[in-house]
Amino acid sequence: MLNTRMNKTDETLTFYLEGDLDRITSADFEKEIFACLSDVTELVIDLEQLEYISSAGLRSFVKLQKQMDKQGTMRLVHVKPGVFEIFDLGGFTDYLTIEAD
Amino acid sequence: MKKKESKKKYPFLLKSCGVIFLIFLAVSIISSVYTRREYLEIHIDEVEKNTEMLNHYAAERLTSYRSLPVLIDAWERDLEVYSSAFMAQLQSSAWVNQLDLPEVTAERVAAMKNSDQRAFGYVCYTRIAYGFDLMYNSFRPTALYCVKMVGGSPAYLFWSDNNSENNYMIPTVPHEIGWDDRPALNEIYASASPDCVMIKGESSVTGEDQMLVYTPIVENGTVLCVIVCAKDWVEVENDISHSAFKIAVVNVLLLFLLTLIVVAFVYRYEREKLRIAAEQQKTQAEMAIAAKIQSDQMPDPAREFSAQKGIDISGFIKPARDIGGDFFDCFMIDDSHTAIVIADVSDKGIPAALFMMLTKTLIKSELMQGSSPAEALNRINRQVSEQNAQGMFVTIWLAVVNLLTGACSVVNAGHENPFVKPAGGAWNELRYHHALAVGITPKTVYTDHKYTLNPGDSIFVYTDGVTDAVNSQHRRYGCERLKAALNGCAVSGAESLVRLVREDVSAFFAGEEQFDDITMLCVRFLGFSSITVAAQNGSMNAVNAFVLSKAETFGASKQALKEIRLSVEEIFGNIVDYAYGEGSGTVAVEVMPDERTKVFSVVFRDSGAPFDPTARESPDLTQQNVGGLGIYLAKKMMDELEYEYKDGHNVLTMRKKLCSDASFKEEPKCLTQE
């Protein structure tokens, strides 16, 4: 299960994720967020409520990063240790901008 | 052919008949010879006494006449004139008859007229002769006579024997008894002793032994006359032989009859013995068949319930006799429900076996129709109680387990408390309220008790033959020892557990005869250990739920669960993405927790194109679609990730050791009543 919530002010989009980001939920997540990115220059994704992430979720962030590299910045904030560990394992901590709690 | 058979059947009988008859014959011959000799001796003795007695009577007869000396003289003188003419002449002498003849004294006779004297002598003679005749006929000697020596020759005064037509006739010449009396008489006359003389010798006429008894009648030192009684031995011996022969014949007949009776009894006994043996053999054969039928009725849990079915069951039953009243049963009601039954009928042997078969059949039939345990027992109890004149009853423990969820409904109808063991915990007796046994009253109402079994939970049920087993020290096996035995088992497999408890019970009452049927049943709930799903993303949740519930039961911590979840997702996702290309197929996911090593393994099998995901290098993160990232993560999460291509299947096994996790030591969830 994954619940999403977003908050858009000017060109800053804050996206809240709650639950699990796996190969099933990540597809929906990608569709949803890419639809809102047209004029966004600062993307903040709040992972405070994210409990689980799999490689599919990681891939979604890689895709997002690549898109944002073209139009602005992306930050992952409030990343929990358990989730951070997965980012770390995959070596994503250098590639993505991750702000752990 | 038949005769031969019967000869073979009765060899002992035939031999015994012969032996018995020979023994009886020998006994009878010996006894008849002995009897003859004995009889002879007794009889001779008797004859001697009788002969002497006869002499004595004859002598008394004579001596009762006070005028005997005169009479003897008269008889000697007148013997020749006692003719029929003379007798006719005396018919008129009526006066003589009026006299008391013996009391007439010699003086009075001397005073009589000569003709009266002669008449008196004659009348006395006839009286005495008549008396002699009577005595002869009574005693039947060879001869009885009275003799007087006249000038060295014997003059016979009276003579009675078998040949004399007229005993009144006094012969001048003695009848031939083959004996010369003169030497004996001369001696008696010479000695003038009143004593009897007995002489035995051989008769010159018959050539047989004879016995003669002489009784002298002595008065004033003078021998008046001598009574002689002769007895022929041949007669005596003939008598004896005849009697002995008759007795012997009767003996032989009796003994033969006795032999026949004994033989008849032996024959009947042998025949009865053979018949009983045949019957016993038949009964034994029938019992063996019955026992086989009954044991065939017992399910083989090892065959019917492999671990694949999510439940591990093992049962053991040993009737006290060939057949018994205990039974256990376990069968699948449908794909996901298993029924488990153990029961004990209130008796042993054939009646219990019949009742047991009835109950067992009814239970299975009811449950297969979808009844809950309580519904089944309510119906069966009504049915059984109403037609139960023998008052038999059966205690039943009955459970239906949902193998998917572990939910189970249990009814205990008067049966022993089960022992339960939560996964990783200890065995304990589960005590709760029991209903009455089935068959006692149709009024009993049974209700289902609901439990949830967690994978790894075990139940042990048994009949009282286990706990009531008494050893040579008269001690019961008992629940405490059973509990200790269960907890002492270092194994968790149902079969090993039942075997160990069985060995403990056997060791306890070693040598003692088994009194009651012994039955035990161990059930270990595993849940399904494998699921097969379509290789598509939609199956993801089912696979996750399945593997995680297993891991949780096995004691995985929250962290470990997360790691397992990630690995399962990555590996399953990999199969979904690559195994079947554009086509479709299935994935079998099997969970194999190893209690001993605490390693939790998950095996994924697909029949897609051979592909080893573990062979890929670490992912290149700069690529848009980072290939191999999932497998890379799974490798990191798990202790081992192993691939092999086997029998046309890609087999990927992930393993994680859980024991290092401190949280594992938490008490696992127990079997709890809802």
mmCIF file of C-alpha atoms in Angstrom, chain A residues 1 20-24 51-56 58-59 62-63 66 82 85-86 89-92 95, chain B residues 537 540-541 559 562 565-566 569-570 573-574 576-577 621-626 629-630 632-633 636-637:
data_model
loop_
_atom_site.group_PDB
_atom_site.id
_atom_site.type_symbol
_atom_site.label_atom_id
_atom_site.label_comp_id
_atom_site.label_asym_id
_atom_site.label_seq_id
_atom_site.Cartn_x
_atom_site.Cartn_y
_atom_site.Cartn_z
ATOM 1 C CA MET A 1 0.000 0.000 0.000
ATOM 2 C CA ASP A 20 5.437 0.670 0.843
ATOM 3 C CA LEU A 21 7.121 1.515 -2.397
ATOM 4 C CA ASP A 22 7.427 -1.758 -4.201
ATOM 5 C CA ARG A 23 7.157 -2.989 -7.779
ATOM 6 C CA ILE A 24 3.390 -2.668 -7.717
ATOM 7 C CA GLU A 51 8.266 1.981 5.582
ATOM 8 C CA TYR A 52 9.569 -0.088 2.743
ATOM 9 C CA ILE A 53 11.315 0.277 -0.522
ATOM 10 C CA SER A 54 12.444 -2.246 -3.073
ATOM 11 C CA SER A 55 14.604 -1.988 -6.177
ATOM 12 C CA ALA A 56 11.524 -0.922 -8.141
ATOM 13 C CA LEU A 58 14.860 2.858 -6.177
ATOM 14 C CA ARG A 59 14.487 2.795 -9.919
ATOM 15 C CA VAL A 62 16.675 7.159 -10.432
ATOM 16 C CA LYS A 63 14.171 8.039 -13.176
ATOM 17 C CA LYS A 66 17.355 11.952 -14.289
ATOM 18 C CA GLY A 82 15.680 1.190 7.380
ATOM 19 C CA GLU A 85 19.995 1.404 4.376
ATOM 20 C CA ILE A 86 18.530 0.236 1.073
ATOM 21 C CA LEU A 89 23.300 -0.638 -0.154
ATOM 22 C CA GLY A 90 22.583 0.280 -3.730
ATOM 23 C CA GLY A 91 25.157 3.037 -3.598
ATOM 24 C CA PHE A 92 22.473 5.699 -4.234
ATOM 25 C CA TYR A 95 23.830 9.850 -6.705
ATOM 26 C CA ASN B 537 2.797 -8.932 -10.473
ATOM 27 C CA MET B 540 3.104 -10.583 -5.445
ATOM 28 C CA ASN B 541 0.945 -9.944 -2.385
ATOM 29 C CA GLN B 559 14.019 -6.282 10.607
ATOM 30 C CA LYS B 562 11.679 -6.601 6.059
ATOM 31 C CA ARG B 565 10.194 -9.237 2.108
ATOM 32 C CA LEU B 566 12.606 -7.235 -0.021
ATOM 33 C CA GLU B 569 9.948 -9.161 -4.011
ATOM 34 C CA GLU B 570 13.187 -8.803 -5.954
ATOM 35 C CA GLY B 573 9.824 -9.710 -9.645
ATOM 36 C CA ASN B 574 12.828 -10.938 -11.556
ATOM 37 C CA VAL B 576 7.873 -12.155 -13.504
ATOM 38 C CA ASP B 577 9.965 -9.892 -15.710
ATOM 39 C CA LEU B 621 23.753 2.913 -11.396
ATOM 40 C CA THR B 622 24.245 5.325 -14.228
ATOM 41 C CA GLN B 623 21.882 3.375 -16.414
ATOM 42 C CA GLN B 624 18.244 4.445 -16.616
ATOM 43 C CA ASN B 625 16.935 0.894 -16.060
ATOM 44 C CA VAL B 626 19.363 -0.364 -13.537
ATOM 45 C CA LEU B 629 19.746 -4.087 -8.865
ATOM 46 C CA GLY B 630 17.004 -6.214 -7.289
ATOM 47 C CA TYR B 632 21.989 -7.329 -5.906
ATOM 48 C CA LEU B 633 19.794 -6.122 -3.021
ATOM 49 C CA LYS B 636 22.829 -8.221 0.370
ATOM 50 C CA MET B 637 19.746 -9.032 2.468
#
